[in-house]
XYZ file of C-alpha atoms in Angstrom:
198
model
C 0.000 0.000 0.000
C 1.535 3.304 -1.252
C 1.076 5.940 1.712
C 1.408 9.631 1.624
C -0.005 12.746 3.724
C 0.296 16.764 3.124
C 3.989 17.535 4.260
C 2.685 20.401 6.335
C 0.119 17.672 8.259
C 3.019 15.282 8.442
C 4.777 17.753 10.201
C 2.422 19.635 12.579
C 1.535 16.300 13.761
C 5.385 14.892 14.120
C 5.574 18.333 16.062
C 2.958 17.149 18.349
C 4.387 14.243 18.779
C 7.489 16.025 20.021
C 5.342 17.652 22.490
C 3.649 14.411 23.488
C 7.095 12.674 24.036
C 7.921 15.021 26.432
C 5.248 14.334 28.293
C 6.226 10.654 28.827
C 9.239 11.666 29.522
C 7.955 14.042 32.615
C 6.137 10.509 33.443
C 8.549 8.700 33.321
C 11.278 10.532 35.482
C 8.658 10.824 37.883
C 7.770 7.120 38.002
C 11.474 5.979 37.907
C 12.641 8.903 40.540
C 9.589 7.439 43.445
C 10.737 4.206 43.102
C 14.290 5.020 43.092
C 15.604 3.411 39.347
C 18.040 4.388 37.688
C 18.838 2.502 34.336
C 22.627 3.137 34.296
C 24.470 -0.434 33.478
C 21.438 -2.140 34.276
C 22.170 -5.954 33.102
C 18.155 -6.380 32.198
C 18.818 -3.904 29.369
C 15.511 -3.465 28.172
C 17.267 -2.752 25.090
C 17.511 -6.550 24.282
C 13.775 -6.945 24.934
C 11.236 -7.961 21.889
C 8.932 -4.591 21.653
C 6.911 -3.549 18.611
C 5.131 -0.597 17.667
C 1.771 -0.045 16.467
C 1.662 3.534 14.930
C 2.791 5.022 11.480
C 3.197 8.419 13.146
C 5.696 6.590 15.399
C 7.308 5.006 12.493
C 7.749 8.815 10.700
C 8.964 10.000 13.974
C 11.961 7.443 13.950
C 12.553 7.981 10.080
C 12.730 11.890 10.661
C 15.742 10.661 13.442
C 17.169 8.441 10.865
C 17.084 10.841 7.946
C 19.126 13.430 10.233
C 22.671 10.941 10.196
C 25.172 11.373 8.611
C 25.114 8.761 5.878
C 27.685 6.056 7.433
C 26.112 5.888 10.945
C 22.582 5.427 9.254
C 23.963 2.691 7.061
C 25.471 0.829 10.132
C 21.955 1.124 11.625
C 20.058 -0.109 8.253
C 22.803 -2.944 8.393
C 22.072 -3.859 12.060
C 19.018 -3.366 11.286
C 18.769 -6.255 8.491
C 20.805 -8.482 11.280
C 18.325 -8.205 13.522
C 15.497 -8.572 11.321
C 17.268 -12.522 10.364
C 17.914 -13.322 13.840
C 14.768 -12.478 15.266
C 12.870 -14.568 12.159
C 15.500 -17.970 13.040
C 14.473 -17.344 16.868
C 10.755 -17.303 16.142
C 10.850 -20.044 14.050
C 12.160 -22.136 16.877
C 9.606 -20.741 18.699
C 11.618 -18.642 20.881
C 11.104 -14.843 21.804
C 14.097 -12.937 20.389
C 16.399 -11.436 22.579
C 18.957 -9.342 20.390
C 20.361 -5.954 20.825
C 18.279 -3.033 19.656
C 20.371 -2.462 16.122
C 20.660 1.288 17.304
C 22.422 0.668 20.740
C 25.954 1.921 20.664
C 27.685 0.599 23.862
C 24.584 0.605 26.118
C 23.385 3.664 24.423
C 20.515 4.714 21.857
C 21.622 6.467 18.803
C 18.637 8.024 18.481
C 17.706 8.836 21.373
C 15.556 12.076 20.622
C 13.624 9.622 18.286
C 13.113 7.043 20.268
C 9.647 5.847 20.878
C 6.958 5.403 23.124
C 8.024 1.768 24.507
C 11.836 2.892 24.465
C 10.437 6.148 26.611
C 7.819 4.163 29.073
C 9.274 0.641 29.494
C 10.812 0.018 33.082
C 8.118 1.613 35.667
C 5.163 0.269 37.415
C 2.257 1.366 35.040
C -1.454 0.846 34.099
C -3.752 1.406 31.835
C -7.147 1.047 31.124
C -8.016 -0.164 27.631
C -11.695 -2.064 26.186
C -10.861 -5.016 28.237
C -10.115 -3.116 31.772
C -6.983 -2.336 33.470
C -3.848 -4.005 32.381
C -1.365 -3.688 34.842
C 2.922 -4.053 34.316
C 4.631 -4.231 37.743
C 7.944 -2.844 36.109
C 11.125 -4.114 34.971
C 12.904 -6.389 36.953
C 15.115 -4.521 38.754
C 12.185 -1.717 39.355
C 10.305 -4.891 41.263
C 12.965 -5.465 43.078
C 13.450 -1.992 44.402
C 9.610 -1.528 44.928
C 9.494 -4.788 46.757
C 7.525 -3.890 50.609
C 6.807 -0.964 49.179
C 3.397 0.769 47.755
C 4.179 2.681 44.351
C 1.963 4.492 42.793
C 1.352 3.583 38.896
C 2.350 5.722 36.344
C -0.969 6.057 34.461
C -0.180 5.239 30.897
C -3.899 5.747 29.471
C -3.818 9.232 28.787
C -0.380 9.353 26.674
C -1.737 6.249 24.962
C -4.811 8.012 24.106
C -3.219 11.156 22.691
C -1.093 8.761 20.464
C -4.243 7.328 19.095
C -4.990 10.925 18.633
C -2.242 11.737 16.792
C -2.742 8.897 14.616
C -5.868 10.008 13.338
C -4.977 13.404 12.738
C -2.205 11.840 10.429
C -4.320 9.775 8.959
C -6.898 12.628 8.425
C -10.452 12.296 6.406
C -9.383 9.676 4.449
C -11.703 6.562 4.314
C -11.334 4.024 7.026
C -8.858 3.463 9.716
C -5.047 3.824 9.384
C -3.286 0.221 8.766
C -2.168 -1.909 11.386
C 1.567 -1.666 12.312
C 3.215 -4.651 14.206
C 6.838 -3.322 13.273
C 10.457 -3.899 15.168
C 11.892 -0.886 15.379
C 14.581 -3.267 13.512
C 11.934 -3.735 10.680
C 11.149 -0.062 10.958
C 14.709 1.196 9.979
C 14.903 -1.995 6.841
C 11.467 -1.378 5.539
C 12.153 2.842 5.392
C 9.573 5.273 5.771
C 6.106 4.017 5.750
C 4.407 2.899 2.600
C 7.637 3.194 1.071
């Protein structure tokens, strides 16, 4: 399916995004700072952790980061990319959840960090939120339980930041007929495939 959306709607809404990022952000530190976790050589990277993402706005977002390289540091990341995108397939098909290195970690950090997204911003603290079949509730990371453990944390609230993402995503998608297309991507499979509808 060939995609494409006004420039000047592609980027007042990658502008909101921007805004909306910062906002999990402000959650996040929050979150992480009352229980006390702090990511720094954590050996549960969540880096190595299977996520995908479910937006096209999302999937702009990380292009826009991509497109700003300079041309041999995005081509390590397209290559990475493509290595990740072969191990993950020959660890499903032994029916085994991939665990691989996010192909833009450099030495236990992201290369793109300004455009990384939602999951990459939210993963780690104790969150909920409330979707069409109730409350889902993630305790946190690992080393987040552990530090919580005896103690009461509050939840970081993740409905409202999903919901203006779903926002977002229809004011991308604008009046056009039907819903935007589903997006189960890798960030790995993200960066190989290239912008969406490519």
């Amino acid at each position: 399916m060939t995609l494409s959306f006004p420039a000047s709607r592609l980027r007042a809404t990658l502008n909101k995004l921007t805004a909306l990022y910062a906002d999990m952000d402000k959650a996040y530190v929050a979150a992480a700072s009352a229980a006390g976790l702090d990511c720094t050589g954590c050996a549960e990277n969540c880096c190595l952790s299977f996520f995908q993402h479910h937006t096209l706005v999302e999937w702009f977002y990380l292009q826009k980061g991509l497109a700003a390289l300079p041309e041999d540091r995005r081509a390590g990341y397209e290559r990475r990319a493509r290595e990740y995108v072969d191990a993950a397939r020959e660890a499903a098909s032994r029916g085994e959840t991939p665990r691989l290195m996010c192909p833009v970690n450099d030495d236990g950090l992201c290369g793109l960090y300004e455009h990384r997204l939602m999951i990459c911003r939210l993963h780690g603290v104790p969150n909920v939120l409330l979707g069409s079949m109730g409350i889902r509730e993630f305790p946190g990371c690992g080393p987040c339980q552990k530090l919580a453990a005896g103690r009461q944390l509050k939840a970081m609230d993740r409905t409202p930041l999903l919901r203006r993402l779903a926002t977002l995503e229809m004011e991308l998608w604008g009046g056009k007929p039907g819903r935007p297309p589903k997006v189960d991507l890798t960030l790995a499979e993200m960066i190989v495939a290239g912008p969406p509808g490519k």
